[in-house]
Each structure stands twice: as C-alpha cells, then as structure tokens.
C-alpha cells in the first residue's frame, strides 16, 4: 500500500486584537496571517465583533482565508470560554448581545477601578486605553499595574491583584451560560467550540460530563490543539472529540508579545484534522 503522505498546514483560529485585549489592530493581524502563510485565520475577540469589519477588508486586500469569530466568556460554576467560528456578524441578536456584554464589561471596569483604588492604587479611567473599542479586560489593568511599578510582571499583576478571591468578589459580572452562548453562535450561523479545555479548573471526569452536557446544547467542537496543551491533553481531548462526534479546532490565543509574551502567532497541524 502506498504510504500516506503527511501534509501539515499553518492555521490560527483563536486570536485577539485591539477590539478586545490584544496588542495589534485587526488589519495588522491579517497582514501577519499573510506573512506567516496561514491557510486559515480567525479573529476571536472577547465578547465583541467590533474588529471583524476591519479584518474582513484586510483579508480581501491580503488574500487571506479569513474566518470571523468571537470568544464568549460564560459561567457554569467556573468561567468557560466558548468560541464562535464563521459567525455572521450582521446578525441582530449577536449585535444586541455584544452591546450587552460591552455594557457589562464597562461597568465591571469601573468596579475594578474602585477595587484597585481601595487598595491604594490611584488608577482612573484615563489611565486605560482610550479607544478600546469596547471589550475592556483584565490585561488592560495588568498593563497599568506593570507600567506604574506596582508589579514587575503581568503574571504578578494577576496573582496579586486581578485573580484573587477578593478581586472576584468585588468585580465579577453576570455572564451568559455556555448553553446560551452556543445558541447565540448558532443563531448567527456559526459553529461553537469549547475553548482551551485544558485550562479548565475542574477535573477530567467533570470535563467529560460538561462536554456531554454541552453536546446536548449543540456544541460543535473542541479546541483540541491549543498552544498551552501538552501532548497528553491533545490526545485526551482528541479522543473526547471523536467519542462525542465533535470537530477539532486549533488556535494559539495570540494577544501580541506585550500582552502575552510566550504565545507565538499561528500553529502547525496535520491537515487531516480539519
Ligand atoms: P477578562 O475577560 O477581562 O476577565 O480577562 C481575561 C483575559 O485575561 C484572558 O483572556 C487572558 O488574556 C488574561 N488572563 C486571565 N487570567 C490570567 C492569568 N492568571 N495570567 C495571565 N493572564 C490572564
Ligand atoms: Zn484575552
Ligand atoms: Fe479564553
Ligand atoms: Fe482567547
């Protein structure tokens, strides 16, 4: 029998721009997708579709195979991220939901300012990116804390200030359930994927039940290939995807070197998984 030819390709189906908490503008990311020779590239900003129009235009200019996406923060016990891929960003229900997310993020932003002020840190709204198109997030605060000498690294900003029980008690916002996010993504014609399952805090058994539960709500796939997943995690999630008849996705979660220094843009995968 003829040997099966191994084909690999470069893709990235999970990236963040300045429309949420990324370093680069949507059009800069599309240009990078071209330069890195990606076969598929998706923009998946946190809770916003604001970067998609710019990325679409740039994708035409640079001839990049672009997939419009979103990463929705949801809560079911712990925080769970749901990626929507190939969404139609002109869907009224999606536009309306993103408006709500934006409002909820902005009001949480004020609670974060108040919380940091209560710890003696003199941050004001003016210290945050002025033209953040809407998805204000913790990385913006981490940047302030680092640039103003309150911490040495971004990780320290999360460990000491932005990821403590007191922080969450003072600032958490109401989030949709993963089931609601899946249904919203479907209403916008997209496919819903469980993002970076390897970052979930719950144990493997709970993850298996969660995936079955989300499948009942119509989950389409798992982000099996993720920059931080170990070989064992990839094997585990790939098996779960096969068992549950789910698609596999592949993404880096690139935010730019100044936001997440250790994450390179684009990932190499065997073409047979797509
Ligand atoms: P938010 O959606 O505003 O709560 O911010 C979440 C974002 O903060 C994630 O997408 C990551 O980019 C970043 N983040 C969350 N937790 C950590 C952590 N422990 N260390 C570094 N970055 C983190
Ligand atoms: Zn982020
Ligand atoms: Fe995420
Ligand atoms: Fe992400």
PDB file of C-alpha atoms and ligand atoms in Angstrom:
ATOM      1  CA  UNK A   1       0.000   0.000   0.000  1.00  0.00           C
ATOM      2  CA  UNK A   2       1.176   3.474  -0.763  1.00  0.00           C
ATOM      3  CA  UNK A   3       2.413   5.391   2.269  1.00  0.00           C
ATOM      4  CA  UNK A   4       0.052   8.116   3.395  1.00  0.00           C
ATOM      5  CA  UNK A   5       1.656  11.421   2.650  1.00  0.00           C
ATOM      6  CA  UNK A   6       1.888  13.648   5.679  1.00  0.00           C
ATOM      7  CA  UNK A   7       0.589  17.115   4.995  1.00  0.00           C
ATOM      8  CA  UNK A   8       0.857  19.866   7.514  1.00  0.00           C
ATOM      9  CA  UNK A   9      -0.509  23.354   7.406  1.00  0.00           C
ATOM     10  CA  UNK A  10      -0.324  26.537   9.430  1.00  0.00           C
ATOM     11  CA  UNK A  11      -3.563  27.943  10.840  1.00  0.00           C
ATOM     12  CA  UNK A  12      -4.741  30.089  13.734  1.00  0.00           C
ATOM     13  CA  UNK A  13      -8.382  30.014  14.776  1.00  0.00           C
ATOM     14  CA  UNK A  14      -8.043  31.902  18.062  1.00  0.00           C
ATOM     15  CA  UNK A  15      -6.559  35.422  18.183  1.00  0.00           C
ATOM     16  CA  UNK A  16      -7.289  38.750  19.877  1.00  0.00           C
ATOM     17  CA  UNK A  17      -6.995  42.287  18.502  1.00  0.00           C
ATOM     18  CA  UNK A  18      -7.267  45.825  19.907  1.00  0.00           C
ATOM     19  CA  UNK A  19     -11.044  45.375  19.652  1.00  0.00           C
ATOM     20  CA  UNK A  20     -10.640  43.438  22.932  1.00  0.00           C
ATOM     21  CA  UNK A  21      -7.387  42.983  24.841  1.00  0.00           C
ATOM     22  CA  UNK A  22      -4.890  42.311  22.032  1.00  0.00           C
ATOM     23  CA  UNK A  23      -1.899  44.433  21.078  1.00  0.00           C
ATOM     24  CA  UNK A  24      -2.422  44.592  17.290  1.00  0.00           C
ATOM     25  CA  UNK A  25      -5.204  46.045  15.186  1.00  0.00           C
ATOM     26  CA  UNK A  26      -7.357  43.546  13.234  1.00  0.00           C
ATOM     27  CA  UNK A  27      -5.739  44.577   9.929  1.00  0.00           C
ATOM     28  CA  UNK A  28      -2.242  44.068  11.389  1.00  0.00           C
ATOM     29  CA  UNK A  29      -3.195  40.525  12.447  1.00  0.00           C
ATOM     30  CA  UNK A  30      -4.494  39.735   8.961  1.00  0.00           C
ATOM     31  CA  UNK A  31      -1.232  41.021   7.492  1.00  0.00           C
ATOM     32  CA  UNK A  32       0.627  38.756   9.904  1.00  0.00           C
ATOM     33  CA  UNK A  33      -1.551  35.838   8.805  1.00  0.00           C
ATOM     34  CA  UNK A  34      -0.358  36.519   5.252  1.00  0.00           C
ATOM     35  CA  UNK A  35       3.285  36.861   6.285  1.00  0.00           C
ATOM     36  CA  UNK A  36       3.086  33.621   8.296  1.00  0.00           C
ATOM     37  CA  UNK A  37       1.469  31.903   5.347  1.00  0.00           C
ATOM     38  CA  UNK A  38      -1.592  30.763   7.309  1.00  0.00           C
ATOM     39  CA  UNK A  39      -4.125  28.686   5.390  1.00  0.00           C
ATOM     40  CA  UNK A  40      -6.914  29.784   7.725  1.00  0.00           C
ATOM     41  CA  UNK A  41      -7.061  32.696  10.097  1.00  0.00           C
ATOM     42  CA  UNK A  42      -9.811  33.653  12.618  1.00  0.00           C
ATOM     43  CA  UNK A  43     -10.244  36.761  14.745  1.00  0.00           C
ATOM     44  CA  UNK A  44     -11.944  35.816  18.040  1.00  0.00           C
ATOM     45  CA  UNK A  45     -12.096  38.843  20.311  1.00  0.00           C
ATOM     46  CA  UNK A  46     -13.579  38.584  23.806  1.00  0.00           C
ATOM     47  CA  UNK A  47     -17.320  39.270  23.702  1.00  0.00           C
ATOM     48  CA  UNK A  48     -17.115  41.608  20.711  1.00  0.00           C
ATOM     49  CA  UNK A  49     -17.496  41.600  16.934  1.00  0.00           C
ATOM     50  CA  UNK A  50     -16.146  45.146  16.582  1.00  0.00           C
ATOM     51  CA  UNK A  51     -12.895  44.093  14.899  1.00  0.00           C
ATOM     52  CA  UNK A  52     -14.428  41.885  12.214  1.00  0.00           C
ATOM     53  CA  UNK A  53     -15.269  44.509   9.552  1.00  0.00           C
ATOM     54  CA  UNK A  54     -11.684  45.799   9.522  1.00  0.00           C
ATOM     55  CA  UNK A  55     -10.283  42.256   9.384  1.00  0.00           C
ATOM     56  CA  UNK A  56     -12.623  41.302   6.526  1.00  0.00           C
ATOM     57  CA  UNK A  57     -11.440  44.241   4.426  1.00  0.00           C
ATOM     58  CA  UNK A  58      -7.802  43.479   5.141  1.00  0.00           C
ATOM     59  CA  UNK A  59      -8.371  39.810   4.296  1.00  0.00           C
ATOM     60  CA  UNK A  60      -9.576  40.855   0.834  1.00  0.00           C
ATOM     61  CA  UNK A  61      -6.540  43.099   0.415  1.00  0.00           C
ATOM     62  CA  UNK A  62      -4.023  40.473   1.562  1.00  0.00           C
ATOM     63  CA  UNK A  63      -5.883  37.482   0.118  1.00  0.00           C
ATOM     64  CA  UNK A  64      -6.176  35.702   3.462  1.00  0.00           C
ATOM     65  CA  UNK A  65      -8.691  32.936   4.140  1.00  0.00           C
ATOM     66  CA  UNK A  66     -10.436  34.735   6.988  1.00  0.00           C
ATOM     67  CA  UNK A  67     -12.967  33.329   9.467  1.00  0.00           C
ATOM     68  CA  UNK A  68     -14.973  35.827  11.520  1.00  0.00           C
ATOM     69  CA  UNK A  69     -15.196  34.715  15.133  1.00  0.00           C
ATOM     70  CA  UNK A  70     -15.798  35.606  18.752  1.00  0.00           C
ATOM     71  CA  UNK A  71     -14.799  34.199  22.160  1.00  0.00           C
ATOM     72  CA  UNK A  72     -17.670  34.462  24.622  1.00  0.00           C
ATOM     73  CA  UNK A  73     -16.947  34.402  28.358  1.00  0.00           C
ATOM     74  CA  UNK A  74     -19.578  32.261  30.056  1.00  0.00           C
ATOM     75  CA  UNK A  75     -20.076  30.858  33.516  1.00  0.00           C
ATOM     76  CA  UNK A  76     -21.253  27.460  34.694  1.00  0.00           C
ATOM     77  CA  UNK A  77     -19.631  27.028  38.081  1.00  0.00           C
ATOM     78  CA  UNK A  78     -16.281  28.227  36.763  1.00  0.00           C
ATOM     79  CA  UNK A  79     -15.615  30.544  33.827  1.00  0.00           C
ATOM     80  CA  UNK A  80     -15.870  28.726  30.497  1.00  0.00           C
ATOM     81  CA  UNK A  81     -14.908  30.269  27.146  1.00  0.00           C
ATOM     82  CA  UNK A  82     -16.928  29.399  24.036  1.00  0.00           C
ATOM     83  CA  UNK A  83     -15.522  30.209  20.605  1.00  0.00           C
ATOM     84  CA  UNK A  84     -17.893  31.018  17.762  1.00  0.00           C
ATOM     85  CA  UNK A  85     -16.372  30.445  14.323  1.00  0.00           C
ATOM     86  CA  UNK A  86     -17.691  31.578  10.950  1.00  0.00           C
ATOM     87  CA  UNK A  87     -20.336  33.767  12.543  1.00  0.00           C
ATOM     88  CA  UNK A  88     -22.331  36.316  10.580  1.00  0.00           C
ATOM     89  CA  UNK A  89     -21.555  39.499  12.484  1.00  0.00           C
ATOM     90  CA  UNK A  90     -24.547  41.309  10.975  1.00  0.00           C
ATOM     91  CA  UNK A  91     -26.994  39.074  12.919  1.00  0.00           C
ATOM     92  CA  UNK A  92     -29.188  41.388  15.049  1.00  0.00           C
ATOM     93  CA  UNK A  93     -29.307  39.005  18.063  1.00  0.00           C
ATOM     94  CA  UNK A  94     -25.494  38.810  18.089  1.00  0.00           C
ATOM     95  CA  UNK A  95     -25.100  42.591  17.767  1.00  0.00           C
ATOM     96  CA  UNK A  96     -27.518  43.085  20.649  1.00  0.00           C
ATOM     97  CA  UNK A  97     -25.823  40.507  22.876  1.00  0.00           C
ATOM     98  CA  UNK A  98     -22.420  42.120  22.219  1.00  0.00           C
ATOM     99  CA  UNK A  99     -23.852  45.520  23.201  1.00  0.00           C
ATOM    100  CA  UNK A 100     -24.938  43.968  26.498  1.00  0.00           C
ATOM    101  CA  UNK A 101     -21.513  42.373  27.028  1.00  0.00           C
ATOM    102  CA  UNK A 102     -19.871  45.730  26.344  1.00  0.00           C
ATOM    103  CA  UNK A 103     -22.045  47.491  28.934  1.00  0.00           C
ATOM    104  CA  UNK A 104     -21.379  44.754  31.465  1.00  0.00           C
ATOM    105  CA  UNK A 105     -17.605  44.933  30.837  1.00  0.00           C
ATOM    106  CA  UNK A 106     -17.591  48.715  31.151  1.00  0.00           C
ATOM    107  CA  UNK A 107     -19.447  48.633  34.455  1.00  0.00           C
ATOM    108  CA  UNK A 108     -17.128  45.882  35.703  1.00  0.00           C
ATOM    109  CA  UNK A 109     -14.238  48.114  34.592  1.00  0.00           C
ATOM    110  CA  UNK A 110     -15.456  50.814  36.966  1.00  0.00           C
ATOM    111  CA  UNK A 111     -15.740  48.264  39.783  1.00  0.00           C
ATOM    112  CA  UNK A 112     -12.147  47.170  39.076  1.00  0.00           C
ATOM    113  CA  UNK A 113     -11.008  50.817  39.268  1.00  0.00           C
ATOM    114  CA  UNK A 114     -12.871  51.220  42.596  1.00  0.00           C
ATOM    115  CA  UNK A 115     -11.385  47.983  43.895  1.00  0.00           C
ATOM    116  CA  UNK A 116      -7.817  48.963  42.987  1.00  0.00           C
ATOM    117  CA  UNK A 117      -8.407  52.448  44.446  1.00  0.00           C
ATOM    118  CA  UNK A 118      -9.491  50.792  47.704  1.00  0.00           C
ATOM    119  CA  UNK A 119      -6.078  49.118  47.794  1.00  0.00           C
ATOM    120  CA  UNK A 120      -4.365  52.500  47.399  1.00  0.00           C
ATOM    121  CA  UNK A 121      -3.690  52.260  43.646  1.00  0.00           C
ATOM    122  CA  UNK A 122      -4.631  55.622  42.083  1.00  0.00           C
ATOM    123  CA  UNK A 123      -5.852  54.343  38.714  1.00  0.00           C
ATOM    124  CA  UNK A 124      -8.548  56.327  36.860  1.00  0.00           C
ATOM    125  CA  UNK A 125     -10.498  55.709  33.620  1.00  0.00           C
ATOM    126  CA  UNK A 126      -7.997  57.997  31.856  1.00  0.00           C
ATOM    127  CA  UNK A 127      -5.191  55.519  32.567  1.00  0.00           C
ATOM    128  CA  UNK A 128      -6.910  52.872  30.452  1.00  0.00           C
ATOM    129  CA  UNK A 129      -6.744  52.677  26.667  1.00  0.00           C
ATOM    130  CA  UNK A 130      -8.973  55.494  25.466  1.00  0.00           C
ATOM    131  CA  UNK A 131     -10.038  53.908  22.228  1.00  0.00           C
ATOM    132  CA  UNK A 132     -10.535  50.380  23.384  1.00  0.00           C
ATOM    133  CA  UNK A 133     -13.393  49.621  21.057  1.00  0.00           C
ATOM    134  CA  UNK A 134     -15.389  48.122  23.856  1.00  0.00           C
ATOM    135  CA  UNK A 135     -14.076  44.942  25.384  1.00  0.00           C
ATOM    136  CA  UNK A 136     -12.257  46.285  28.421  1.00  0.00           C
ATOM    137  CA  UNK A 137     -10.448  43.409  30.093  1.00  0.00           C
ATOM    138  CA  UNK A 138      -8.105  42.492  32.886  1.00  0.00           C
ATOM    139  CA  UNK A 139      -4.996  42.624  30.642  1.00  0.00           C
ATOM    140  CA  UNK A 140      -5.537  46.410  30.340  1.00  0.00           C
ATOM    141  CA  UNK A 141      -5.353  46.675  34.122  1.00  0.00           C
ATOM    142  CA  UNK A 142      -2.350  44.342  34.277  1.00  0.00           C
ATOM    143  CA  UNK A 143      -0.556  46.649  31.850  1.00  0.00           C
ATOM    144  CA  UNK A 144      -1.252  49.678  34.055  1.00  0.00           C
ATOM    145  CA  UNK A 145      -0.041  47.877  37.188  1.00  0.00           C
ATOM    146  CA  UNK A 146       3.171  46.857  35.452  1.00  0.00           C
ATOM    147  CA  UNK A 147       3.866  50.188  33.749  1.00  0.00           C
ATOM    148  CA  UNK A 148       3.334  52.067  37.002  1.00  0.00           C
ATOM    149  CA  UNK A 149       5.631  49.866  39.043  1.00  0.00           C
ATOM    150  CA  UNK A 150       3.032  48.136  41.234  1.00  0.00           C
ATOM    151  CA  UNK A 151       4.199  44.748  39.924  1.00  0.00           C
ATOM    152  CA  UNK A 152       7.169  43.579  37.921  1.00  0.00           C
ATOM    153  CA  UNK A 153       5.413  41.166  35.582  1.00  0.00           C
ATOM    154  CA  UNK A 154       1.950  40.776  34.155  1.00  0.00           C
ATOM    155  CA  UNK A 155       1.663  37.397  35.829  1.00  0.00           C
ATOM    156  CA  UNK A 156       2.350  39.088  39.171  1.00  0.00           C
ATOM    157  CA  UNK A 157      -0.471  41.559  38.396  1.00  0.00           C
ATOM    158  CA  UNK A 158      -2.890  38.622  38.057  1.00  0.00           C
ATOM    159  CA  UNK A 159      -1.506  36.716  41.038  1.00  0.00           C
ATOM    160  CA  UNK A 160      -1.516  39.678  43.436  1.00  0.00           C
ATOM    161  CA  UNK A 161      -4.434  41.783  42.220  1.00  0.00           C
ATOM    162  CA  UNK A 162      -6.546  40.553  39.327  1.00  0.00           C
ATOM    163  CA  UNK A 163      -7.140  36.893  40.099  1.00  0.00           C
ATOM    164  CA  UNK A 164      -7.664  36.800  43.846  1.00  0.00           C
ATOM    165  CA  UNK A 165     -10.881  35.773  45.625  1.00  0.00           C
ATOM    166  CA  UNK A 166     -11.290  39.372  46.879  1.00  0.00           C
ATOM    167  CA  UNK A 167     -10.927  40.695  43.321  1.00  0.00           C
ATOM    168  CA  UNK A 168     -13.588  38.325  42.018  1.00  0.00           C
ATOM    169  CA  UNK A 169     -15.938  39.020  44.939  1.00  0.00           C
ATOM    170  CA  UNK A 170     -15.714  42.771  44.273  1.00  0.00           C
ATOM    171  CA  UNK A 171     -15.798  42.799  40.488  1.00  0.00           C
ATOM    172  CA  UNK A 172     -17.385  39.709  38.900  1.00  0.00           C
ATOM    173  CA  UNK A 173     -20.059  40.429  36.310  1.00  0.00           C
ATOM    174  CA  UNK A 174     -23.020  38.329  35.259  1.00  0.00           C
ATOM    175  CA  UNK A 175     -22.116  36.151  32.286  1.00  0.00           C
ATOM    176  CA  UNK A 176     -24.245  34.002  29.991  1.00  0.00           C
ATOM    177  CA  UNK A 177     -24.237  30.225  30.389  1.00  0.00           C
ATOM    178  CA  UNK A 178     -22.265  28.209  27.805  1.00  0.00           C
ATOM    179  CA  UNK A 179     -25.585  26.892  26.505  1.00  0.00           C
ATOM    180  CA  UNK A 180     -26.790  30.460  25.881  1.00  0.00           C
ATOM    181  CA  UNK A 181     -23.530  31.282  24.076  1.00  0.00           C
ATOM    182  CA  UNK A 182     -23.833  28.158  21.900  1.00  0.00           C
ATOM    183  CA  UNK A 183     -27.372  29.063  20.933  1.00  0.00           C
ATOM    184  CA  UNK A 184     -26.362  32.674  20.163  1.00  0.00           C
ATOM    185  CA  UNK A 185     -23.497  31.460  17.951  1.00  0.00           C
ATOM    186  CA  UNK A 186     -25.861  29.116  16.115  1.00  0.00           C
ATOM    187  CA  UNK A 187     -28.374  31.918  15.615  1.00  0.00           C
ATOM    188  CA  UNK A 188     -25.542  33.820  13.908  1.00  0.00           C
ATOM    189  CA  UNK A 189     -24.844  30.831  11.640  1.00  0.00           C
ATOM    190  CA  UNK A 190     -21.568  29.913  13.358  1.00  0.00           C
ATOM    191  CA  UNK A 191     -20.070  26.805  14.901  1.00  0.00           C
ATOM    192  CA  UNK A 192     -19.498  26.701  18.671  1.00  0.00           C
ATOM    193  CA  UNK A 193     -16.294  25.301  20.169  1.00  0.00           C
ATOM    194  CA  UNK A 194     -15.233  24.818  23.770  1.00  0.00           C
ATOM    195  CA  UNK A 195     -12.086  26.968  24.018  1.00  0.00           C
ATOM    196  CA  UNK A 196      -8.871  25.738  25.660  1.00  0.00           C
ATOM    197  CA  UNK A 197     -10.461  22.881  27.641  1.00  0.00           C
ATOM    198  CA  UNK A 198      -7.028  22.190  29.138  1.00  0.00           C
ATOM    199  CA  UNK A 199      -7.283  25.429  31.135  1.00  0.00           C
ATOM    200  CA  UNK A 200     -10.458  24.323  32.930  1.00  0.00           C
ATOM    201  CA  UNK A 201     -10.023  24.019  36.688  1.00  0.00           C
ATOM    202  CA  UNK A 202     -12.485  21.120  37.070  1.00  0.00           C
ATOM    203  CA  UNK A 203     -11.099  17.589  36.942  1.00  0.00           C
ATOM    204  CA  UNK A 204     -11.140  15.322  33.870  1.00  0.00           C
ATOM    205  CA  UNK A 205     -14.308  13.454  34.929  1.00  0.00           C
ATOM    206  CA  UNK A 206     -16.226  16.722  35.329  1.00  0.00           C
ATOM    207  CA  UNK A 207     -14.894  17.888  31.980  1.00  0.00           C
ATOM    208  CA  UNK A 208     -16.216  14.752  30.317  1.00  0.00           C
ATOM    209  CA  UNK A 209     -19.682  15.387  31.807  1.00  0.00           C
ATOM    210  CA  UNK A 210     -19.504  19.058  30.877  1.00  0.00           C
ATOM    211  CA  UNK A 211     -18.756  18.158  27.265  1.00  0.00           C
ATOM    212  CA  UNK A 212     -21.664  15.700  27.138  1.00  0.00           C
ATOM    213  CA  UNK A 213     -23.929  18.386  28.634  1.00  0.00           C
ATOM    214  CA  UNK A 214     -22.743  20.968  26.102  1.00  0.00           C
ATOM    215  CA  UNK A 215     -23.208  18.489  23.254  1.00  0.00           C
ATOM    216  CA  UNK A 216     -26.866  18.286  24.259  1.00  0.00           C
ATOM    217  CA  UNK A 217     -26.960  22.061  23.789  1.00  0.00           C
ATOM    218  CA  UNK A 218     -25.455  21.660  20.313  1.00  0.00           C
ATOM    219  CA  UNK A 219     -21.716  22.146  20.886  1.00  0.00           C
ATOM    220  CA  UNK A 220     -19.922  21.608  17.554  1.00  0.00           C
ATOM    221  CA  UNK A 221     -16.335  21.107  18.583  1.00  0.00           C
ATOM    222  CA  UNK A 222     -13.384  21.300  20.958  1.00  0.00           C
ATOM    223  CA  UNK A 223     -10.281  23.433  20.696  1.00  0.00           C
ATOM    224  CA  UNK A 224      -8.125  20.312  20.848  1.00  0.00           C
ATOM    225  CA  UNK A 225      -4.993  21.995  19.518  1.00  0.00           C
ATOM    226  CA  UNK A 226      -4.148  24.912  21.787  1.00  0.00           C
ATOM    227  CA  UNK A 227      -0.771  26.495  22.339  1.00  0.00           C
ATOM    228  CA  UNK A 228      -0.621  25.528  26.013  1.00  0.00           C
ATOM    229  CA  UNK A 229      -1.991  21.972  25.657  1.00  0.00           C
ATOM    230  CA  UNK A 230       0.508  19.200  26.344  1.00  0.00           C
ATOM    231  CA  UNK A 231       0.725  16.145  24.065  1.00  0.00           C
ATOM    232  CA  UNK A 232      -1.299  14.202  26.643  1.00  0.00           C
ATOM    233  CA  UNK A 233      -4.002  16.859  26.727  1.00  0.00           C
ATOM    234  CA  UNK A 234      -4.201  16.900  22.924  1.00  0.00           C
ATOM    235  CA  UNK A 235      -4.610  13.109  22.924  1.00  0.00           C
ATOM    236  CA  UNK A 236      -7.246  13.275  25.683  1.00  0.00           C
ATOM    237  CA  UNK A 237      -9.353  15.990  24.013  1.00  0.00           C
ATOM    238  CA  UNK A 238      -8.963  14.440  20.589  1.00  0.00           C
ATOM    239  CA  UNK A 239     -10.377  11.201  21.980  1.00  0.00           C
ATOM    240  CA  UNK A 240     -13.259  13.097  23.606  1.00  0.00           C
ATOM    241  CA  UNK A 241     -13.956  14.894  20.321  1.00  0.00           C
ATOM    242  CA  UNK A 242     -14.089  11.595  18.404  1.00  0.00           C
ATOM    243  CA  UNK A 243     -16.282   9.931  21.059  1.00  0.00           C
ATOM    244  CA  UNK A 244     -18.740  12.815  21.008  1.00  0.00           C
ATOM    245  CA  UNK A 245     -18.670  13.348  17.220  1.00  0.00           C
ATOM    246  CA  UNK A 246     -17.183  16.805  17.624  1.00  0.00           C
ATOM    247  CA  UNK A 247     -14.983  18.859  15.316  1.00  0.00           C
ATOM    248  CA  UNK A 248     -11.425  19.774  16.359  1.00  0.00           C
ATOM    249  CA  UNK A 249     -10.171  23.332  16.303  1.00  0.00           C
ATOM    250  CA  UNK A 250      -6.694  24.778  16.551  1.00  0.00           C
ATOM    251  CA  UNK A 251      -5.681  28.137  17.990  1.00  0.00           C
ATOM    252  CA  UNK A 252      -2.854  29.948  19.713  1.00  0.00           C
ATOM    253  CA  UNK A 253      -4.796  32.601  21.716  1.00  0.00           C
ATOM    254  CA  UNK A 254      -2.318  35.152  20.393  1.00  0.00           C
ATOM    255  CA  UNK A 255      -2.702  38.567  22.083  1.00  0.00           C
ATOM    256  CA  UNK A 256       0.644  40.122  20.999  1.00  0.00           C
ATOM    257  CA  UNK A 257       4.035  39.922  22.718  1.00  0.00           C
ATOM    258  CA  UNK A 258       3.353  42.824  25.062  1.00  0.00           C
ATOM    259  CA  UNK A 259       0.128  41.210  26.369  1.00  0.00           C
ATOM    260  CA  UNK A 260       1.085  37.506  26.437  1.00  0.00           C
ATOM    261  CA  UNK A 261       4.811  37.263  25.744  1.00  0.00           C
ATOM    262  CA  UNK A 262       5.020  33.486  25.499  1.00  0.00           C
ATOM    263  CA  UNK A 263       2.431  32.888  22.751  1.00  0.00           C
ATOM    264  CA  UNK A 264       3.600  32.770  19.117  1.00  0.00           C
ATOM    265  CA  UNK A 265       1.219  33.561  16.237  1.00  0.00           C
ATOM    266  CA  UNK A 266      -0.013  30.602  14.142  1.00  0.00           C
ATOM    267  CA  UNK A 267       0.228  26.853  14.751  1.00  0.00           C
ATOM    268  CA  UNK A 268       1.329  23.943  12.601  1.00  0.00           C
ATOM    269  CA  UNK A 269      -1.067  20.997  12.364  1.00  0.00           C
ATOM    270  CA  UNK A 270      -1.595  17.896  10.280  1.00  0.00           C
ATOM    271  CA  UNK A 271      -4.128  18.723   7.590  1.00  0.00           C
ATOM    272  CA  UNK A 272      -6.138  15.552   8.257  1.00  0.00           C
ATOM    273  CA  UNK A 273      -7.782  17.048  11.346  1.00  0.00           C
ATOM    274  CA  UNK A 274      -9.627  19.787   9.510  1.00  0.00           C
TER     275      UNK A 274
HETATM  276  P1  LIG B   1     -11.300  39.233  31.315  1.00  0.00           P
HETATM  277  O1  LIG B   1     -12.058  38.592  30.194  1.00  0.00           O
HETATM  278  O2  LIG B   1     -11.358  40.717  31.296  1.00  0.00           O
HETATM  279  O3  LIG B   1     -11.644  38.659  32.652  1.00  0.00           O
HETATM  280  O4  LIG B   1      -9.756  38.910  31.055  1.00  0.00           O
HETATM  281  C1  LIG B   1      -9.419  37.634  30.703  1.00  0.00           C
HETATM  282  C2  LIG B   1      -8.109  37.668  29.984  1.00  0.00           C
HETATM  283  O5  LIG B   1      -7.086  37.941  30.924  1.00  0.00           O
HETATM  284  C3  LIG B   1      -7.729  36.304  29.393  1.00  0.00           C
HETATM  285  O6  LIG B   1      -8.151  36.184  28.084  1.00  0.00           O
HETATM  286  C4  LIG B   1      -6.251  36.342  29.439  1.00  0.00           C
HETATM  287  O7  LIG B   1      -5.796  37.073  28.319  1.00  0.00           O
HETATM  288  C5  LIG B   1      -5.940  37.144  30.670  1.00  0.00           C
HETATM  289  N1  LIG B   1      -5.721  36.333  31.885  1.00  0.00           N
HETATM  290  C6  LIG B   1      -6.661  35.762  32.667  1.00  0.00           C
HETATM  291  N2  LIG B   1      -6.091  35.128  33.736  1.00  0.00           N
HETATM  292  C7  LIG B   1      -4.762  35.310  33.617  1.00  0.00           C
HETATM  293  C8  LIG B   1      -3.637  34.906  34.393  1.00  0.00           C
HETATM  294  N3  LIG B   1      -3.775  34.212  35.529  1.00  0.00           N
HETATM  295  N4  LIG B   1      -2.420  35.272  33.961  1.00  0.00           N
HETATM  296  C9  LIG B   1      -2.289  35.998  32.815  1.00  0.00           C
HETATM  297  N5  LIG B   1      -3.305  36.398  32.038  1.00  0.00           N
HETATM  298  C10 LIG B   1      -4.528  36.065  32.429  1.00  0.00           C
HETATM  299 ZN1  LIG B   2      -7.658  37.954  26.409  1.00  0.00          ZN
HETATM  300 FE1  LIG B   3     -10.073  32.259  26.578  1.00  0.00          FE
HETATM  301 FE1  LIG B   4      -8.689  33.907  23.992  1.00  0.00          FE
END
